[in-house]
Amino acid sequence: STESERYRGREGMALRTLLRNTYAARPQTSGQLLWRSYCAAGDDAVRDRIKKIVEGDKLVVFMKGVPEAPQCGFSNNVVQLLAMHGQKDYTAVNVLEDQDIREGVKKFSEWPTIPQVYLDGEFIGGCDIMMSMYKSGELSA
């Protein structure tokens, strides 16, 4: 099966569920509770913008900086992993330029960190997941 099929299927669902449940079990800080309240009040415009971005390209990376000049080591690692596997044509969103997107994408994916990688509209994970996929040989050109 292809990578996108794999992460859309049962294995991908199990991985995403495990990761989300692990994060959900952590104690929440006041900042996280404030953000959840803000989102509960509804910022549909931000969610709609993120959804449009994610669905607008096969591969989307929300990162700090741009591929030519990443602004954090984790974003740089994802860019380098993608480049090593021939992935140079993707949408990169610099979350440092838009605070609404920076915080909104975390809520959208239910994942607390940046970078975030989406393939075919599906959240794959961040740097840690990409590194794990690389080490296991799951990334392919």
mmCIF file of N, CA and C in Angstrom:
data_model
loop_
_atom_site.group_PDB
_atom_site.id
_atom_site.type_symbol
_atom_site.label_atom_id
_atom_site.label_comp_id
_atom_site.label_asym_id
_atom_site.label_seq_id
_atom_site.Cartn_x
_atom_site.Cartn_y
_atom_site.Cartn_z
ATOM 1 N N SER A 1 0.831 -1.186 0.000
ATOM 2 C CA SER A 1 0.000 0.000 0.000
ATOM 3 C C SER A 1 0.877 1.252 0.000
ATOM 4 N N THR A 2 0.337 2.326 -0.514
ATOM 5 C CA THR A 2 1.093 3.570 -0.538
ATOM 6 C C THR A 2 1.083 4.192 0.844
ATOM 7 N N GLU A 3 1.987 5.166 1.045
ATOM 8 C CA GLU A 3 2.085 5.829 2.336
ATOM 9 C C GLU A 3 0.765 6.488 2.713
ATOM 10 N N SER A 4 0.141 7.186 1.755
ATOM 11 C CA SER A 4 -1.107 7.885 2.093
ATOM 12 C C SER A 4 -2.205 6.892 2.425
ATOM 13 N N GLU A 5 -2.263 5.765 1.714
ATOM 14 C CA GLU A 5 -3.264 4.753 2.034
ATOM 15 C C GLU A 5 -3.011 4.175 3.420
ATOM 16 N N ARG A 6 -1.749 3.964 3.733
ATOM 17 C CA ARG A 6 -1.397 3.388 5.028
ATOM 18 C C ARG A 6 -1.858 4.292 6.166
ATOM 19 N N TYR A 7 -1.633 5.584 6.037
ATOM 20 C CA TYR A 7 -1.975 6.496 7.116
ATOM 21 C C TYR A 7 -3.426 6.931 7.087
ATOM 22 N N ARG A 8 -4.137 6.559 6.047
ATOM 23 C CA ARG A 8 -5.581 6.773 6.028
ATOM 24 C C ARG A 8 -6.305 5.571 6.604
ATOM 25 N N GLY A 9 -5.676 4.413 6.539
ATOM 26 C CA GLY A 9 -6.307 3.171 6.964
ATOM 27 C C GLY A 9 -6.279 2.974 8.468
ATOM 28 N N ARG A 10 -6.469 1.724 8.855
ATOM 29 C CA ARG A 10 -6.553 1.386 10.273
ATOM 30 C C ARG A 10 -5.279 1.729 11.026
ATOM 31 N N GLU A 11 -4.105 1.469 10.420
ATOM 32 C CA GLU A 11 -2.853 1.760 11.111
ATOM 33 C C GLU A 11 -2.723 3.246 11.398
ATOM 34 N N GLY A 12 -3.043 4.061 10.434
ATOM 35 C CA GLY A 12 -2.965 5.507 10.621
ATOM 36 C C GLY A 12 -3.946 5.990 11.663
ATOM 37 N N MET A 13 -5.158 5.458 11.629
ATOM 38 C CA MET A 13 -6.172 5.847 12.605
ATOM 39 C C MET A 13 -5.719 5.446 14.005
ATOM 40 N N ALA A 14 -5.167 4.255 14.137
ATOM 41 C CA ALA A 14 -4.696 3.793 15.447
ATOM 42 C C ALA A 14 -3.570 4.683 15.950
ATOM 43 N N LEU A 15 -2.642 5.062 15.066
ATOM 44 C CA LEU A 15 -1.534 5.921 15.455
ATOM 45 C C LEU A 15 -2.047 7.292 15.887
ATOM 46 N N ARG A 16 -2.925 7.883 15.091
ATOM 47 C CA ARG A 16 -3.458 9.200 15.440
ATOM 48 C C ARG A 16 -4.238 9.138 16.753
ATOM 49 N N THR A 17 -5.025 8.077 16.962
ATOM 50 C CA THR A 17 -5.797 7.926 18.193
ATOM 51 C C THR A 17 -4.868 7.798 19.391
ATOM 52 N N LEU A 18 -3.819 6.983 19.262
ATOM 53 C CA LEU A 18 -2.854 6.806 20.338
ATOM 54 C C LEU A 18 -2.202 8.134 20.694
ATOM 55 N N LEU A 19 -1.760 8.868 19.676
ATOM 56 C CA LEU A 19 -1.087 10.138 19.919
ATOM 57 C C LEU A 19 -2.025 11.152 20.550
ATOM 58 N N ARG A 20 -3.233 11.235 20.051
ATOM 59 C CA ARG A 20 -4.201 12.191 20.608
ATOM 60 C C ARG A 20 -4.563 11.825 22.045
ATOM 61 N N ASN A 21 -4.749 10.535 22.322
ATOM 62 C CA ASN A 21 -5.085 10.112 23.673
ATOM 63 C C ASN A 21 -3.936 10.372 24.635
ATOM 64 N N THR A 22 -2.712 10.179 24.178
ATOM 65 C CA THR A 22 -1.537 10.458 25.002
ATOM 66 C C THR A 22 -1.499 11.928 25.364
ATOM 67 N N TYR A 23 -1.724 12.786 24.373
ATOM 68 C CA TYR A 23 -1.706 14.224 24.638
ATOM 69 C C TYR A 23 -2.868 14.626 25.543
ATOM 70 N N ALA A 24 -4.034 14.050 25.307
ATOM 71 C CA ALA A 24 -5.228 14.412 26.077
ATOM 72 C C ALA A 24 -5.076 14.038 27.546
ATOM 73 N N ALA A 25 -4.264 13.020 27.838
ATOM 74 C CA ALA A 25 -4.096 12.569 29.217
ATOM 75 C C ALA A 25 -3.178 13.485 30.027
ATOM 76 N N ARG A 26 -2.426 14.367 29.365
ATOM 77 C CA ARG A 26 -1.535 15.283 30.076
ATOM 78 C C ARG A 26 -2.341 16.373 30.776
ATOM 79 N N PRO A 27 -1.836 16.836 31.916
ATOM 80 C CA PRO A 27 -2.515 17.962 32.566
ATOM 81 C C PRO A 27 -2.460 19.193 31.668
ATOM 82 N N GLN A 28 -3.539 19.938 31.623
ATOM 83 C CA GLN A 28 -3.587 21.120 30.769
ATOM 84 C C GLN A 28 -3.123 22.346 31.530
ATOM 85 N N THR A 29 -2.378 23.197 30.841
ATOM 86 C CA THR A 29 -1.963 24.460 31.424
ATOM 87 C C THR A 29 -3.089 25.465 31.264
ATOM 88 N N SER A 30 -3.000 26.559 31.970
ATOM 89 C CA SER A 30 -4.031 27.588 31.853
ATOM 90 C C SER A 30 -4.088 28.138 30.437
ATOM 91 N N GLY A 31 -2.933 28.200 29.746
ATOM 92 C CA GLY A 31 -2.917 28.666 28.363
ATOM 93 C C GLY A 31 -3.706 27.742 27.450
ATOM 94 N N GLN A 32 -3.562 26.423 27.652
ATOM 95 C CA GLN A 32 -4.305 25.471 26.843
ATOM 96 C C GLN A 32 -5.802 25.584 27.116
ATOM 97 N N LEU A 33 -6.156 25.764 28.380
ATOM 98 C CA LEU A 33 -7.572 25.900 28.711
ATOM 99 C C LEU A 33 -8.139 27.188 28.124
ATOM 100 N N LEU A 34 -7.364 28.270 28.178
ATOM 101 C CA LEU A 34 -7.802 29.533 27.596
ATOM 102 C C LEU A 34 -8.002 29.376 26.094
ATOM 103 N N TRP A 35 -7.050 28.698 25.415
ATOM 104 C CA TRP A 35 -7.178 28.499 23.970
ATOM 105 C C TRP A 35 -8.397 27.651 23.644
ATOM 106 N N ARG A 36 -8.635 26.600 24.414
ATOM 107 C CA ARG A 36 -9.813 25.762 24.161
ATOM 108 C C ARG A 36 -11.099 26.579 24.339
ATOM 109 N N SER A 37 -11.126 27.465 25.323
ATOM 110 C CA SER A 37 -12.298 28.316 25.517
ATOM 111 C C SER A 37 -12.472 29.265 24.344
ATOM 112 N N TYR A 38 -11.363 29.824 23.861
ATOM 113 C CA TYR A 38 -11.398 30.729 22.718
ATOM 114 C C TYR A 38 -11.947 30.006 21.491
ATOM 115 N N CYS A 39 -11.463 28.781 21.272
ATOM 116 C CA CYS A 39 -11.933 28.018 20.115
ATOM 117 C C CYS A 39 -13.389 27.604 20.294
ATOM 118 N N ALA A 40 -13.757 27.265 21.513
ATOM 119 C CA ALA A 40 -15.138 26.871 21.759
ATOM 120 C C ALA A 40 -16.080 28.034 21.456
ATOM 121 N N ALA A 41 -15.595 29.254 21.711
ATOM 122 C CA ALA A 41 -16.399 30.426 21.397
ATOM 123 C C ALA A 41 -16.575 30.539 19.892
ATOM 124 N N GLY A 42 -15.677 29.917 19.145
ATOM 125 C CA GLY A 42 -15.833 29.794 17.709
ATOM 126 C C GLY A 42 -15.020 30.764 16.892
ATOM 127 N N ASP A 43 -14.024 30.243 16.233
ATOM 128 C CA ASP A 43 -13.312 31.027 15.247
ATOM 129 C C ASP A 43 -13.345 30.206 13.963
ATOM 130 N N ASP A 44 -14.545 30.127 13.417
ATOM 131 C CA ASP A 44 -14.753 29.324 12.214
ATOM 132 C C ASP A 44 -13.931 29.824 11.039
ATOM 133 N N ALA A 45 -13.676 31.123 10.983
ATOM 134 C CA ALA A 45 -12.919 31.680 9.857
ATOM 135 C C ALA A 45 -11.507 31.110 9.817
ATOM 136 N N VAL A 46 -10.850 30.992 10.971
ATOM 137 C CA VAL A 46 -9.489 30.440 11.021
ATOM 138 C C VAL A 46 -9.516 28.966 10.641
ATOM 139 N N ARG A 47 -10.460 28.228 11.211
ATOM 140 C CA ARG A 47 -10.575 26.801 10.882
ATOM 141 C C ARG A 47 -10.822 26.615 9.381
ATOM 142 N N ASP A 48 -11.672 27.449 8.803
ATOM 143 C CA ASP A 48 -11.961 27.355 7.371
ATOM 144 C C ASP A 48 -10.727 27.674 6.533
ATOM 145 N N ARG A 49 -9.940 28.676 6.969
ATOM 146 C CA ARG A 49 -8.699 29.003 6.257
ATOM 147 C C ARG A 49 -7.735 27.828 6.284
ATOM 148 N N ILE A 50 -7.578 27.212 7.453
ATOM 149 C CA ILE A 50 -6.665 26.071 7.590
ATOM 150 C C ILE A 50 -7.156 24.904 6.749
ATOM 151 N N LYS A 51 -8.436 24.625 6.798
ATOM 152 C CA LYS A 51 -9.000 23.521 6.016
ATOM 153 C C LYS A 51 -8.754 23.737 4.528
ATOM 154 N N LYS A 52 -8.934 24.964 4.064
ATOM 155 C CA LYS A 52 -8.711 25.286 2.654
ATOM 156 C C LYS A 52 -7.239 25.074 2.268
ATOM 157 N N ILE A 53 -6.326 25.471 3.147
ATOM 158 C CA ILE A 53 -4.893 25.274 2.894
ATOM 159 C C ILE A 53 -4.577 23.785 2.826
ATOM 160 N N VAL A 54 -5.039 23.028 3.815
ATOM 161 C CA VAL A 54 -4.744 21.595 3.913
ATOM 162 C C VAL A 54 -5.294 20.835 2.706
ATOM 163 N N GLU A 55 -6.474 21.226 2.253
ATOM 164 C CA GLU A 55 -7.094 20.533 1.124
ATOM 165 C C GLU A 55 -6.610 21.062 -0.228
ATOM 166 N N GLY A 56 -5.815 22.132 -0.209
ATOM 167 C CA GLY A 56 -5.390 22.784 -1.448
ATOM 168 C C GLY A 56 -4.178 22.185 -2.118
ATOM 169 N N ASP A 57 -3.478 21.278 -1.459
ATOM 170 C CA ASP A 57 -2.278 20.668 -2.045
ATOM 171 C C ASP A 57 -2.136 19.257 -1.496
ATOM 172 N N LYS A 58 -1.442 18.420 -2.232
ATOM 173 C CA LYS A 58 -1.227 17.041 -1.806
ATOM 174 C C LYS A 58 -0.427 16.983 -0.495
ATOM 175 N N LEU A 59 0.601 17.827 -0.404
ATOM 176 C CA LEU A 59 1.477 17.836 0.759
ATOM 177 C C LEU A 59 1.552 19.258 1.302
ATOM 178 N N VAL A 60 1.250 19.417 2.600
ATOM 179 C CA VAL A 60 1.262 20.733 3.245
ATOM 180 C C VAL A 60 2.047 20.618 4.552
ATOM 181 N N VAL A 61 2.918 21.600 4.786
ATOM 182 C CA VAL A 61 3.691 21.647 6.023
ATOM 183 C C VAL A 61 3.468 23.003 6.684
ATOM 184 N N PHE A 62 2.945 22.987 7.902
ATOM 185 C CA PHE A 62 2.868 24.182 8.726
ATOM 186 C C PHE A 62 4.154 24.196 9.535
ATOM 187 N N MET A 63 4.945 25.254 9.371
ATOM 188 C CA MET A 63 6.273 25.272 9.961
ATOM 189 C C MET A 63 6.640 26.670 10.444
ATOM 190 N N LYS A 64 7.717 26.732 11.191
ATOM 191 C CA LYS A 64 8.279 28.014 11.594
ATOM 192 C C LYS A 64 9.342 28.382 10.570
ATOM 193 N N GLY A 65 9.072 29.439 9.818
ATOM 194 C CA GLY A 65 9.959 29.841 8.741
ATOM 195 C C GLY A 65 9.458 29.309 7.415
ATOM 196 N N VAL A 66 10.362 29.272 6.453
ATOM 197 C CA VAL A 66 10.069 28.767 5.116
ATOM 198 C C VAL A 66 11.093 27.693 4.779
ATOM 199 N N PRO A 67 10.820 26.828 3.794
ATOM 200 C CA PRO A 67 11.764 25.748 3.493
ATOM 201 C C PRO A 67 13.193 26.231 3.222
ATOM 202 N N GLU A 68 13.322 27.392 2.613
ATOM 203 C CA GLU A 68 14.653 27.918 2.312
ATOM 204 C C GLU A 68 15.352 28.466 3.553
ATOM 205 N N ALA A 69 14.579 28.779 4.598
ATOM 206 C CA ALA A 69 15.138 29.343 5.829
ATOM 207 C C ALA A 69 14.267 28.980 7.026
ATOM 208 N N PRO A 70 14.307 27.702 7.454
ATOM 209 C CA PRO A 70 13.522 27.300 8.624
ATOM 210 C C PRO A 70 13.974 28.071 9.864
ATOM 211 N N GLN A 71 13.019 28.371 10.747
ATOM 212 C CA GLN A 71 13.323 29.150 11.949
ATOM 213 C C GLN A 71 13.381 28.308 13.213
ATOM 214 N N CYS A 72 13.303 26.997 13.070
ATOM 215 C CA CYS A 72 13.513 26.128 14.230
ATOM 216 C C CYS A 72 14.060 24.794 13.738
ATOM 217 N N GLY A 73 14.732 24.100 14.622
ATOM 218 C CA GLY A 73 15.364 22.834 14.260
ATOM 219 C C GLY A 73 14.377 21.764 13.832
ATOM 220 N N PHE A 74 13.220 21.713 14.466
ATOM 221 C CA PHE A 74 12.233 20.702 14.120
ATOM 222 C C PHE A 74 11.680 20.944 12.714
ATOM 223 N N SER A 75 11.401 22.199 12.395
ATOM 224 C CA SER A 75 10.942 22.534 11.042
ATOM 225 C C SER A 75 12.028 22.201 10.026
ATOM 226 N N ASN A 76 13.271 22.505 10.369
ATOM 227 C CA ASN A 76 14.388 22.183 9.481
ATOM 228 C C ASN A 76 14.488 20.678 9.255
ATOM 229 N N ASN A 77 14.315 19.893 10.303
ATOM 230 C CA ASN A 77 14.380 18.430 10.155
ATOM 231 C C ASN A 77 13.327 17.926 9.173
ATOM 232 N N VAL A 78 12.101 18.437 9.277
ATOM 233 C CA VAL A 78 11.030 18.004 8.372
ATOM 234 C C VAL A 78 11.366 18.393 6.935
ATOM 235 N N VAL A 79 11.829 19.623 6.736
ATOM 236 C CA VAL A 79 12.208 20.083 5.392
ATOM 237 C C VAL A 79 13.304 19.188 4.819
ATOM 238 N N GLN A 80 14.308 18.860 5.639
ATOM 239 C CA GLN A 80 15.416 18.024 5.169
ATOM 240 C C GLN A 80 14.949 16.605 4.844
ATOM 241 N N LEU A 81 14.074 16.049 5.669
ATOM 242 C CA LEU A 81 13.546 14.713 5.396
ATOM 243 C C LEU A 81 12.762 14.687 4.086
ATOM 244 N N LEU A 82 11.944 15.701 3.876
ATOM 245 C CA LEU A 82 11.177 15.771 2.628
ATOM 246 C C LEU A 82 12.110 15.903 1.435
ATOM 247 N N ALA A 83 13.136 16.746 1.558
ATOM 248 C CA ALA A 83 14.091 16.941 0.459
ATOM 249 C C ALA A 83 14.851 15.654 0.159
ATOM 250 N N MET A 84 15.235 14.929 1.197
ATOM 251 C CA MET A 84 15.953 13.656 1.013
ATOM 252 C C MET A 84 15.118 12.647 0.241
ATOM 253 N N HIS A 85 13.808 12.789 0.302
ATOM 254 C CA HIS A 85 12.915 11.848 -0.364
ATOM 255 C C HIS A 85 12.261 12.457 -1.600
ATOM 256 N N GLY A 86 12.896 13.500 -2.122
ATOM 257 C CA GLY A 86 12.462 14.070 -3.391
ATOM 258 C C GLY A 86 11.224 14.941 -3.326
ATOM 259 N N GLN A 87 10.791 15.287 -2.144
ATOM 260 C CA GLN A 87 9.593 16.112 -1.996
ATOM 261 C C GLN A 87 9.989 17.582 -1.886
ATOM 262 N N LYS A 88 9.923 18.278 -2.996
ATOM 263 C CA LYS A 88 10.274 19.702 -2.992
ATOM 264 C C LYS A 88 9.097 20.566 -3.410
ATOM 265 N N ASP A 89 8.056 19.946 -3.938
ATOM 266 C CA ASP A 89 6.890 20.682 -4.405
ATOM 267 C C ASP A 89 5.749 20.472 -3.412
ATOM 268 N N TYR A 90 5.681 21.365 -2.430
ATOM 269 C CA TYR A 90 4.618 21.288 -1.426
ATOM 270 C C TYR A 90 4.313 22.687 -0.922
ATOM 271 N N THR A 91 3.189 22.804 -0.260
ATOM 272 C CA THR A 91 2.808 24.082 0.333
ATOM 273 C C THR A 91 3.402 24.164 1.724
ATOM 274 N N ALA A 92 4.179 25.212 1.967
ATOM 275 C CA ALA A 92 4.743 25.474 3.287
ATOM 276 C C ALA A 92 4.088 26.739 3.835
ATOM 277 N N VAL A 93 3.565 26.650 5.041
ATOM 278 C CA VAL A 93 2.904 27.783 5.685
ATOM 279 C C VAL A 93 3.760 28.225 6.869
ATOM 280 N N ASN A 94 4.243 29.457 6.814
ATOM 281 C CA ASN A 94 5.056 30.016 7.889
ATOM 282 C C ASN A 94 4.132 30.512 8.995
ATOM 283 N N VAL A 95 4.026 29.740 10.066
ATOM 284 C CA VAL A 95 3.109 30.090 11.150
ATOM 285 C C VAL A 95 3.572 31.309 11.937
ATOM 286 N N LEU A 96 4.830 31.715 11.777
ATOM 287 C CA LEU A 96 5.332 32.893 12.474
ATOM 288 C C LEU A 96 4.740 34.179 11.909
ATOM 289 N N GLU A 97 4.176 34.095 10.716
ATOM 290 C CA GLU A 97 3.586 35.270 10.077
ATOM 291 C C GLU A 97 2.129 35.492 10.448
ATOM 292 N N ASP A 98 1.502 34.517 11.099
ATOM 293 C CA ASP A 98 0.070 34.636 11.398
ATOM 294 C C ASP A 98 -0.243 33.882 12.689
ATOM 295 N N GLN A 99 -0.439 34.629 13.765
ATOM 296 C CA GLN A 99 -0.694 34.021 15.069
ATOM 297 C C GLN A 99 -1.970 33.191 15.084
ATOM 298 N N ASP A 100 -2.988 33.622 14.341
ATOM 299 C CA ASP A 100 -4.234 32.850 14.279
ATOM 300 C C ASP A 100 -3.990 31.473 13.674
ATOM 301 N N ILE A 101 -3.218 31.410 12.606
ATOM 302 C CA ILE A 101 -2.891 30.126 11.977
ATOM 303 C C ILE A 101 -2.003 29.303 12.904
ATOM 304 N N ARG A 102 -1.034 29.955 13.534
ATOM 305 C CA ARG A 102 -0.110 29.251 14.433
ATOM 306 C C ARG A 102 -0.855 28.520 15.541
ATOM 307 N N GLU A 103 -1.804 29.188 16.168
ATOM 308 C CA GLU A 103 -2.570 28.557 17.240
ATOM 309 C C GLU A 103 -3.719 27.712 16.694
ATOM 310 N N GLY A 104 -4.315 28.171 15.607
ATOM 311 C CA GLY A 104 -5.457 27.469 15.031
ATOM 312 C C GLY A 104 -5.125 26.086 14.499
ATOM 313 N N VAL A 105 -3.931 25.932 13.913
ATOM 314 C CA VAL A 105 -3.567 24.630 13.355
ATOM 315 C C VAL A 105 -3.399 23.587 14.464
ATOM 316 N N LYS A 106 -2.998 24.031 15.629
ATOM 317 C CA LYS A 106 -2.877 23.102 16.764
ATOM 318 C C LYS A 106 -4.242 22.568 17.172
ATOM 319 N N LYS A 107 -5.223 23.434 17.165
ATOM 320 C CA LYS A 107 -6.591 23.018 17.475
ATOM 321 C C LYS A 107 -7.160 22.161 16.347
ATOM 322 N N PHE A 108 -6.894 22.577 15.117
ATOM 323 C CA PHE A 108 -7.402 21.878 13.940
ATOM 324 C C PHE A 108 -6.964 20.414 13.937
ATOM 325 N N SER A 109 -5.693 20.180 14.267
ATOM 326 C CA SER A 109 -5.143 18.822 14.245
ATOM 327 C C SER A 109 -5.240 18.109 15.587
ATOM 328 N N GLU A 110 -5.548 18.874 16.631
ATOM 329 C CA GLU A 110 -5.501 18.353 17.994
ATOM 330 C C GLU A 110 -4.100 17.857 18.333
ATOM 331 N N TRP A 111 -3.102 18.602 17.832
ATOM 332 C CA TRP A 111 -1.694 18.273 18.043
ATOM 333 C C TRP A 111 -1.009 19.536 18.548
ATOM 334 N N PRO A 112 -0.216 19.462 19.624
ATOM 335 C CA PRO A 112 0.249 20.672 20.299
ATOM 336 C C PRO A 112 1.471 21.376 19.717
ATOM 337 N N THR A 113 2.120 20.784 18.733
ATOM 338 C CA THR A 113 3.389 21.359 18.297
ATOM 339 C C THR A 113 3.433 21.648 16.801
ATOM 340 N N ILE A 114 4.406 22.469 16.430
ATOM 341 C CA ILE A 114 4.731 22.808 15.052
ATOM 342 C C ILE A 114 6.146 22.275 14.838
ATOM 343 N N PRO A 115 6.473 21.703 13.713
ATOM 344 C CA PRO A 115 5.735 21.638 12.455
ATOM 345 C C PRO A 115 4.656 20.562 12.459
ATOM 346 N N GLN A 116 3.764 20.713 11.468
ATOM 347 C CA GLN A 116 2.721 19.724 11.233
ATOM 348 C C GLN A 116 2.691 19.405 9.747
ATOM 349 N N VAL A 117 2.599 18.122 9.434
ATOM 350 C CA VAL A 117 2.610 17.658 8.053
ATOM 351 C C VAL A 117 1.257 17.035 7.723
ATOM 352 N N TYR A 118 0.716 17.442 6.565
ATOM 353 C CA TYR A 118 -0.553 16.908 6.065
ATOM 354 C C TYR A 118 -0.315 16.308 4.691
ATOM 355 N N LEU A 119 -0.846 15.126 4.473
ATOM 356 C CA LEU A 119 -0.752 14.447 3.182
ATOM 357 C C LEU A 119 -2.160 14.097 2.724
ATOM 358 N N ASP A 120 -2.512 14.548 1.535
ATOM 359 C CA ASP A 120 -3.854 14.309 0.986
ATOM 360 C C ASP A 120 -4.953 14.735 1.960
ATOM 361 N N GLY A 121 -4.735 15.873 2.626
ATOM 362 C CA GLY A 121 -5.738 16.405 3.537
ATOM 363 C C GLY A 121 -5.775 15.769 4.909
ATOM 364 N N GLU A 122 -4.912 14.789 5.144
ATOM 365 C CA GLU A 122 -4.892 14.073 6.419
ATOM 366 C C GLU A 122 -3.673 14.472 7.227
ATOM 367 N N PHE A 123 -3.862 14.718 8.509
ATOM 368 C CA PHE A 123 -2.748 15.031 9.397
ATOM 369 C C PHE A 123 -1.890 13.781 9.582
ATOM 370 N N ILE A 124 -0.593 13.907 9.285
ATOM 371 C CA ILE A 124 0.343 12.796 9.462
ATOM 372 C C ILE A 124 1.033 12.888 10.808
ATOM 373 N N GLY A 125 1.525 14.077 11.148
ATOM 374 C CA GLY A 125 2.213 14.262 12.424
ATOM 375 C C GLY A 125 3.218 15.381 12.323
ATOM 376 N N GLY A 126 4.084 15.433 13.314
ATOM 377 C CA GLY A 126 5.119 16.452 13.361
ATOM 378 C C GLY A 126 6.483 15.853 13.097
ATOM 379 N N CYS A 127 7.494 16.539 13.575
ATOM 380 C CA CYS A 127 8.863 16.113 13.350
ATOM 381 C C CYS A 127 9.116 14.718 13.909
ATOM 382 N N ASP A 128 8.613 14.446 15.090
ATOM 383 C CA ASP A 128 8.845 13.144 15.721
ATOM 384 C C ASP A 128 8.273 11.994 14.894
ATOM 385 N N ILE A 129 7.092 12.172 14.363
ATOM 386 C CA ILE A 129 6.470 11.135 13.540
ATOM 387 C C ILE A 129 7.230 10.971 12.221
ATOM 388 N N MET A 130 7.614 12.099 11.625
ATOM 389 C CA MET A 130 8.382 12.038 10.372
ATOM 390 C C MET A 130 9.722 11.335 10.589
ATOM 391 N N MET A 131 10.392 11.623 11.704
ATOM 392 C CA MET A 131 11.664 10.958 12.010
ATOM 393 C C MET A 131 11.443 9.459 12.215
ATOM 394 N N SER A 132 10.379 9.113 12.897
ATOM 395 C CA SER A 132 10.062 7.702 13.117
ATOM 396 C C SER A 132 9.799 6.988 11.790
ATOM 397 N N MET A 133 9.046 7.655 10.917
ATOM 398 C CA MET A 133 8.768 7.073 9.600
ATOM 399 C C MET A 133 10.053 6.918 8.793
ATOM 400 N N TYR A 134 10.939 7.888 8.888
ATOM 401 C CA TYR A 134 12.225 7.823 8.191
ATOM 402 C C TYR A 134 13.056 6.645 8.705
ATOM 403 N N LYS A 135 13.162 6.535 10.028
ATOM 404 C CA LYS A 135 13.974 5.473 10.628
ATOM 405 C C LYS A 135 13.428 4.077 10.313
ATOM 406 N N SER A 136 12.103 3.976 10.186
ATOM 407 C CA SER A 136 11.508 2.670 9.898
ATOM 408 C C SER A 136 11.448 2.358 8.407
ATOM 409 N N GLY A 137 11.849 3.331 7.591
ATOM 410 C CA GLY A 137 11.827 3.124 6.141
ATOM 411 C C GLY A 137 10.468 3.381 5.508
ATOM 412 N N GLU A 138 9.551 3.998 6.230
ATOM 413 C CA GLU A 138 8.200 4.222 5.706
ATOM 414 C C GLU A 138 8.116 5.411 4.746
ATOM 415 N N LEU A 139 9.103 6.323 4.807
ATOM 416 C CA LEU A 139 9.091 7.435 3.866
ATOM 417 C C LEU A 139 9.668 6.957 2.538
ATOM 418 N N SER A 140 9.007 7.340 1.462
ATOM 419 C CA SER A 140 9.515 6.993 0.126
ATOM 420 C C SER A 140 9.272 8.158 -0.806
ATOM 421 N N ALA A 141 10.082 8.226 -1.862
ATOM 422 C CA ALA A 141 9.972 9.330 -2.822
ATOM 423 C C ALA A 141 8.673 9.274 -3.580
#
